[in-house]
Amino acid sequence: MEEIKPLVGQKVLVTGASGFLGTNLCRRLAECGVCVFGVSRSSPPAESFCSQWLCADMGDLDSVDRVFKIAQPEVIYHLSGYGVGSPDLENVLPTFRNDLLTTVNVLLLATRRGVRRLIMAASLEEPMPGASDPVPSSPYAAAKWASGSYARMFHRLYGTPIVITRPMMTYGPRQRTHKLIPYVACALLRGEGPKLSSGNRGADWVYVDDVVDGMLAAAVKPGIEGCAIDLGSGVLVSIRDLVLQLAEIVGGNVGPQFGALPDRPMEKVRIANMADAHEKLGWKPRTSLQAGLQQTVDWYRKEMAHSEVR
């Protein structure tokens, strides 16, 4: 693909390579002939798409140093994290270690050793810039917010070539089933009614392949170091409306159970700044919500059928 040509022949390190976004990014990079070093605490999945897999705890600075010595990366995608948005107290330490501490360690080593670019993934759950009362809504949001602050500091003080991408509500194949869309899709495919909150929250939904396109552009576009760029659709669709679309795609007689669960407090409603993404990256999403949901349901349908056969 044209946009990835500058990465071909370079060593690219992807932390959190076993996660939803990491797996899809590694797949795209590998398909285009990029040398990909995937990092995760876990063993490689059946499809890792990586030239080399490194098991490491990125919360440990010595382990991060070992990873950098082996990979000698020119470009880094830092995607590792805890990824649980619940406000429960038990999430404070895991998000601190797996989201904030890992980010500081990667920033330190990337600055000491030198890289061409470090691309990070922010969260839509973070407080909005310029908010009068910027209080994070969860330990995860706080850790991601602090991670972005450290990244901007490293760029200003030490010249670290960071680019922060902020995917909106990303969905698609290979997402873990505790997330909303795969949970709802799989429940409906089993003939079960998924238990949900009111569904009134609006969200900016974006298909994972489009997010990967934006992250690839963030690695190669010149002059965007220090920028934070949203990756979304620019359209708000409520959870209720999205779930009803899923139910229509799946079919069957079982419907979602709205109101069975309480709404989370202080949840953010955020819409992507599309003009900024187009200006800085030349990027816009190509997958409609209807097409993305259809592709996602089709993928989980096949996965469930394969599991039954096995």
PDB file of N, CA, C and O in Angstrom, residues 16 40 48 55 59 85 95-96 131 135 158 172 174 207 276:
ATOM      1  N   GLY A  16       1.987  -4.406  23.199  1.00  0.00           N
ATOM      2  CA  GLY A  16       0.581  -4.793  23.239  1.00  0.00           C
ATOM      3  C   GLY A  16       0.161  -5.495  21.964  1.00  0.00           C
ATOM      4  O   GLY A  16      -0.981  -5.383  21.511  1.00  0.00           O
ATOM      5  N   SER A  40       4.521  -8.640  24.119  1.00  0.00           N
ATOM      6  CA  SER A  40       3.387  -8.849  25.013  1.00  0.00           C
ATOM      7  C   SER A  40       3.884  -9.639  26.221  1.00  0.00           C
ATOM      8  O   SER A  40       4.932 -10.273  26.161  1.00  0.00           O
ATOM      9  N   SER A  48       0.202 -14.338  15.031  1.00  0.00           N
ATOM     10  CA  SER A  48       0.863 -13.163  15.607  1.00  0.00           C
ATOM     11  C   SER A  48       1.262 -12.152  14.542  1.00  0.00           C
ATOM     12  O   SER A  48       1.430 -10.978  14.829  1.00  0.00           O
ATOM     13  N   CYS A  55       8.392 -11.860  24.604  1.00  0.00           N
ATOM     14  CA  CYS A  55       7.611 -11.853  25.837  1.00  0.00           C
ATOM     15  C   CYS A  55       8.313 -10.968  26.848  1.00  0.00           C
ATOM     16  O   CYS A  55       9.473 -11.215  27.202  1.00  0.00           O
ATOM     17  N   GLY A  59       6.326  -2.983  32.122  1.00  0.00           N
ATOM     18  CA  GLY A  59       6.351  -2.222  33.358  1.00  0.00           C
ATOM     19  C   GLY A  59       7.678  -2.336  34.083  1.00  0.00           C
ATOM     20  O   GLY A  59       7.908  -1.642  35.081  1.00  0.00           O
ATOM     21  N   GLY A  85     -12.090  -0.106  31.439  1.00  0.00           N
ATOM     22  CA  GLY A  85     -12.588   1.227  31.751  1.00  0.00           C
ATOM     23  C   GLY A  85     -13.496   1.320  32.958  1.00  0.00           C
ATOM     24  O   GLY A  85     -14.041   2.380  33.242  1.00  0.00           O
ATOM     25  N   THR A  95      -3.986  -0.323  36.186  1.00  0.00           N
ATOM     26  CA  THR A  95      -3.898   0.710  35.150  1.00  0.00           C
ATOM     27  C   THR A  95      -2.672   1.586  35.356  1.00  0.00           C
ATOM     28  O   THR A  95      -2.035   2.002  34.383  1.00  0.00           O
ATOM     29  N   PHE A  96      -2.325   1.855  36.610  1.00  0.00           N
ATOM     30  CA  PHE A  96      -1.109   2.626  36.873  1.00  0.00           C
ATOM     31  C   PHE A  96       0.114   1.914  36.313  1.00  0.00           C
ATOM     32  O   PHE A  96       0.952   2.501  35.629  1.00  0.00           O
ATOM     33  N   ALA A 131     -11.003  21.586  29.487  1.00  0.00           N
ATOM     34  CA  ALA A 131     -12.183  21.399  30.343  1.00  0.00           C
ATOM     35  C   ALA A 131     -12.020  22.178  31.643  1.00  0.00           C
ATOM     36  O   ALA A 131     -10.925  22.249  32.212  1.00  0.00           O
ATOM     37  N   VAL A 135     -11.662  16.067  35.435  1.00  0.00           N
ATOM     38  CA  VAL A 135     -11.552  14.921  36.338  1.00  0.00           C
ATOM     39  C   VAL A 135     -11.749  13.640  35.515  1.00  0.00           C
ATOM     40  O   VAL A 135     -12.790  13.468  34.885  1.00  0.00           O
ATOM     41  N   TYR A 158      12.820  16.920  25.663  1.00  0.00           N
ATOM     42  CA  TYR A 158      13.885  16.057  25.162  1.00  0.00           C
ATOM     43  C   TYR A 158      13.816  15.798  23.658  1.00  0.00           C
ATOM     44  O   TYR A 158      14.670  15.090  23.113  1.00  0.00           O
ATOM     45  N   GLY A 172     -14.461  -4.231  15.653  1.00  0.00           N
ATOM     46  CA  GLY A 172     -14.141  -5.034  14.487  1.00  0.00           C
ATOM     47  C   GLY A 172     -13.711  -6.437  14.872  1.00  0.00           C
ATOM     48  O   GLY A 172     -13.757  -6.826  16.048  1.00  0.00           O
ATOM     49  N   ARG A 174     -11.632  -9.751  15.926  1.00  0.00           N
ATOM     50  CA  ARG A 174     -10.571 -10.049  16.884  1.00  0.00           C
ATOM     51  C   ARG A 174     -10.683  -9.257  18.190  1.00  0.00           C
ATOM     52  O   ARG A 174      -9.810  -9.366  19.040  1.00  0.00           O
ATOM     53  N   TYR A 207     -14.312   1.727  12.605  1.00  0.00           N
ATOM     54  CA  TYR A 207     -13.893   0.359  12.305  1.00  0.00           C
ATOM     55  C   TYR A 207     -12.382   0.224  12.441  1.00  0.00           C
ATOM     56  O   TYR A 207     -11.623   1.133  12.095  1.00  0.00           O
ATOM     57  N   ASP A 276      -8.981  18.028  11.802  1.00  0.00           N
ATOM     58  CA  ASP A 276      -7.594  17.895  12.252  1.00  0.00           C
ATOM     59  C   ASP A 276      -6.953  16.637  11.670  1.00  0.00           C
ATOM     60  O   ASP A 276      -5.811  16.658  11.199  1.00  0.00           O
TER      61      ASP A 276
END
